Coordinates of C-alpha atoms in Angstrom, one line a residue:
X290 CA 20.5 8.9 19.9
X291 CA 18.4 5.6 19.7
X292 CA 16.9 5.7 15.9
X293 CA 13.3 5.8 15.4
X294 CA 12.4 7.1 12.3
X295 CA 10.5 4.4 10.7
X296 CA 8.0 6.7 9.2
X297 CA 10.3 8.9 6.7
X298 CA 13.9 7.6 7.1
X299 CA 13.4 3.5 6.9
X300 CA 10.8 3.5 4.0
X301 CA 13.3 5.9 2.7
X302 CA 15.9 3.2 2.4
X303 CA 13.4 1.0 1.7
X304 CA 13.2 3.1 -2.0
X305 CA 16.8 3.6 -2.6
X306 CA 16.9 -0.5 -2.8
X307 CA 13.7 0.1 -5.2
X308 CA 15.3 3.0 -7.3
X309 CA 18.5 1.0 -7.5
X310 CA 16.7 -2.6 -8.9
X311 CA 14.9 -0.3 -11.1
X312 CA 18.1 1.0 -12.2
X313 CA 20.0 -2.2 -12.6
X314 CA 17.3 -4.4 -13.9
X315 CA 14.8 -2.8 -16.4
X316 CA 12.6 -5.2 -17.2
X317 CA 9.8 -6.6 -15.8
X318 CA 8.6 -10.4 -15.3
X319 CA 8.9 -13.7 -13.8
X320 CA 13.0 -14.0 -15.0
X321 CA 14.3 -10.9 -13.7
X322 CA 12.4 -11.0 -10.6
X323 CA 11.7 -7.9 -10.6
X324 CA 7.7 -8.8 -9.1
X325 CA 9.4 -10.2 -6.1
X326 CA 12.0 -7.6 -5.4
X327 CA 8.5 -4.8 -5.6
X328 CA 7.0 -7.3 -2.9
X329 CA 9.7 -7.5 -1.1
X330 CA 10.2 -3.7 -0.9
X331 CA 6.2 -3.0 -0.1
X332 CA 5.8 -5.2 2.5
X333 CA 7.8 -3.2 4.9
X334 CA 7.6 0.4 3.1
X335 CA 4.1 0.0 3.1
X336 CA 3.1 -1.3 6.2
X337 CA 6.0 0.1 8.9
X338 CA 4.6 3.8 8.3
X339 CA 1.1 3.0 7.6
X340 CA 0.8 0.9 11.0
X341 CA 2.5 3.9 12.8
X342 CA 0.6 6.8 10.9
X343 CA -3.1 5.7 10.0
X344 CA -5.8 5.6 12.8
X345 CA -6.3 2.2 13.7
X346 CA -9.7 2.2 15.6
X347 CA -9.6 -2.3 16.3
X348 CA -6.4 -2.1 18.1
X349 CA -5.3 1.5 19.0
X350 CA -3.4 3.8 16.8
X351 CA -0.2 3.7 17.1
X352 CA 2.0 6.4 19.7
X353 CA 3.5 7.7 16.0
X354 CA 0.0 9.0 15.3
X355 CA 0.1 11.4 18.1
X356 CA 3.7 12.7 18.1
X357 CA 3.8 13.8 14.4
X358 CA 0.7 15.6 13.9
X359 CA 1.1 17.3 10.8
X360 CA 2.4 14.3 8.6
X361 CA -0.8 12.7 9.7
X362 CA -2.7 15.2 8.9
X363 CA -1.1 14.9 5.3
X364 CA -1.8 11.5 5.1
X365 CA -5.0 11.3 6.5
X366 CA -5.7 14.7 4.2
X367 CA -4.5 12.6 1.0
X368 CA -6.2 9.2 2.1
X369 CA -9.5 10.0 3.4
X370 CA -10.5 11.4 -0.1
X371 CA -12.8 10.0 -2.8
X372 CA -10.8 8.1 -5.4
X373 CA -12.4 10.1 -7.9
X374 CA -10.8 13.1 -6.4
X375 CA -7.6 12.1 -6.5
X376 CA -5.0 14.1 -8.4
X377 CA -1.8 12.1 -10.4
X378 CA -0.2 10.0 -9.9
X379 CA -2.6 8.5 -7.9
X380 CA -5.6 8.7 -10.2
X381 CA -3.8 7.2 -12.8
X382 CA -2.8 4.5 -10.3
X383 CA -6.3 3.7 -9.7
X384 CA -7.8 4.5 -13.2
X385 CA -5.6 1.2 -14.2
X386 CA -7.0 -1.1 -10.8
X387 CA -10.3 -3.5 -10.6
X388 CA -11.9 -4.3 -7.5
X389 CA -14.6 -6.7 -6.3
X390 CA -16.0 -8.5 -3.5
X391 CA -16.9 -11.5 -3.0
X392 CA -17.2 -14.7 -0.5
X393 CA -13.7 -15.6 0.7
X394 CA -11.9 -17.2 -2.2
X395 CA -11.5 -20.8 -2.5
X396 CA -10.4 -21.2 -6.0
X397 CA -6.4 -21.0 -7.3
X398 CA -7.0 -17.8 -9.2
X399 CA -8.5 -14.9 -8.0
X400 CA -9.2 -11.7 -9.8
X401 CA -11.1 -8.8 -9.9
X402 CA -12.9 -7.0 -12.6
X403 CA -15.1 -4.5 -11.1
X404 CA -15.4 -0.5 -10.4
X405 CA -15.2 0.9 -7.1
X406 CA -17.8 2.1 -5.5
X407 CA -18.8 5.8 -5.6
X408 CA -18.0 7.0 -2.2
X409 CA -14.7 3.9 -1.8
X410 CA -11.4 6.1 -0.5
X411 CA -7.8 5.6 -1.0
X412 CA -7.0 4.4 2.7
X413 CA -9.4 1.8 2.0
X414 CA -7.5 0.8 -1.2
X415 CA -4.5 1.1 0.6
X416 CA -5.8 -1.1 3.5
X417 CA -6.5 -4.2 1.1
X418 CA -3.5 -3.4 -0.5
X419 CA -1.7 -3.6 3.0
X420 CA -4.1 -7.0 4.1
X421 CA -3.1 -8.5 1.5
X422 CA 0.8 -8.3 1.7
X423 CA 0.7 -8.1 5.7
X424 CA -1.3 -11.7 5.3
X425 CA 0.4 -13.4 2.2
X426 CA -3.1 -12.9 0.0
X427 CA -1.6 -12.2 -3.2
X428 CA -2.7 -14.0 -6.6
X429 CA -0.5 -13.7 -9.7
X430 CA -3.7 -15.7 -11.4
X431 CA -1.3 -17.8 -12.1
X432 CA 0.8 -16.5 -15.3
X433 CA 3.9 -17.6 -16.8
X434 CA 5.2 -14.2 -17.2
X435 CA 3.4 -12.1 -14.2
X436 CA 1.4 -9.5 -15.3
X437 CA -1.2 -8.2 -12.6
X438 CA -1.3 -8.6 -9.1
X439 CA -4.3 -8.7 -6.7
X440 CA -4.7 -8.7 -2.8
X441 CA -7.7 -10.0 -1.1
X442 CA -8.5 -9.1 2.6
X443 CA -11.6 -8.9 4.9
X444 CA -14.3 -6.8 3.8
X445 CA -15.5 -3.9 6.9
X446 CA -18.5 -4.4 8.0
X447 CA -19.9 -0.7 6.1
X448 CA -19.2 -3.2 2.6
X449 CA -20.9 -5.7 3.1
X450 CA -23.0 -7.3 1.0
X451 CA -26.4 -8.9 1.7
X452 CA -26.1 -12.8 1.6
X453 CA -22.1 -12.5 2.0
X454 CA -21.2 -14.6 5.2
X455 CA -17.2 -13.7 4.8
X456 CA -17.1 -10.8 2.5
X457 CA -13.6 -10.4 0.8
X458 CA -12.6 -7.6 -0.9
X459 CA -10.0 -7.9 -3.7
X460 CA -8.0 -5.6 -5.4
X461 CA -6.0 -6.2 -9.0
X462 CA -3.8 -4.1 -10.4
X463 CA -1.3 -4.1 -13.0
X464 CA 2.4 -5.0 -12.3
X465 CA 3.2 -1.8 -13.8
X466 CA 0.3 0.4 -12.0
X467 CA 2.0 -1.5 -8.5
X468 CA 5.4 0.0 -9.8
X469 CA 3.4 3.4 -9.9
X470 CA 1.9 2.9 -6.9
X471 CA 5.3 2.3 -4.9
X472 CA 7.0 5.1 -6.5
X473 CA 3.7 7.0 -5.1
X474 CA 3.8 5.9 -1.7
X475 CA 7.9 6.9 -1.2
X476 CA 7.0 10.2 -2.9
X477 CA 4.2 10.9 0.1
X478 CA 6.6 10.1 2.5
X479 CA 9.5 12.5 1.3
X480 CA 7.1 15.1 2.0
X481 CA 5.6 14.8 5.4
X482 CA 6.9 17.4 7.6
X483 CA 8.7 15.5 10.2
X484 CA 11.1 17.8 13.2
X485 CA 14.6 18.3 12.0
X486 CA 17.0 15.5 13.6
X487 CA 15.1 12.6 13.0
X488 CA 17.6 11.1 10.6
X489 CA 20.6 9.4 11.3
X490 CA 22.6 9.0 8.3
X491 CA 25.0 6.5 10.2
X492 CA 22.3 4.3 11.0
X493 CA 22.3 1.1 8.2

């Protein structure tokens, strides 16, 4: 059987490397480098099932999106909602994040300190989130000891603001509230209904 489960299985292994740094290294900073081993991890347990789950309307959605209905259902069921509807642990995920947006950002560091908008949804917080790893737009805003991250990306063209010529949006967050949100992510995934035989524990 050729292996293709990169929606459940991969991200899976994806957060038993997480669960074990977390195990084997308990702090959190620039020694232990325990930022770069999260990045590390998100980039491709973040953006290998989003890209084959979410509804991609620029470039066609992937053929995942189609064959396993009901997870995306469950994702888009979780993501399409209000972020002021959201239960824990995401809400307290995004209780702890700042966004803003802004012309694209020239300047070393970039941070944001604003609410989100009223009506603003998690896959849109997930989407900058995603941008910004997928396209290296990260900011530590610089600190000797890193303490928040934030990820910039394109603004859509339903956020822009008047008088923007390149509107960014940008997304900070906490080091810890990104631990949160990881440790949200790979719980989403261990419960998407998925048909039996998907796995293949010899795969590595």
């Amino acid at each position: 059987m050729e292996y293709d489960n990169f929606i459940q299985d991969f991200p899976s292994r994806c957060e038993r490397l997480w669960q074990g740094w977390k195990r084997d290294h308990p702090g959190h900073g620039l020694d232990d480098l325990s930022v770069t081993a999260m990045l590390c991890i998100a980039m491709p347990g973040l953006l290998i099932p989003m890209e084959r789950l979410q509804e991609n309307q620029r470039y066609g959605s992937h053929r995942d999106r189609s064959l396993f209905q009901q997870a995306t259902e469950r994702v888009d069921n979780l993501t399409h909602r209000p972020l002021s509807t959201l239960p824990s642990p995401w809400a307290d995920i995004i209780h702890q994040a700042r966004w803003a947006i802004r012309e694209r950002p020239s300047e070393r560091s970039v941070v944001a300190t604003g609410s989100f908008p009223d009506n603003y949804q998690l896959w849109e917080f997930l989407r900058v989130i995603r941008n910004g790893l997928a396209h290296g737009n990260i900011d530590t805003g610089g600190e000797t000891v890193i303490r928040h991250l934030s990820f910039a990306t394109s603004t859509l063209a339903a956020r822009k603001l008047p008088g923007l010529q390149n509107g960014y949006e940008i997304v900070t967050l906490p080091v810890s509230a990104f631990r949160g949100l990881l440790d949200a992510w790979f719980q989403l995934i261990h419960t998407l209904p998925l048909p039996s035989g998907m796995i293949e524990d010899a795969a590595d």
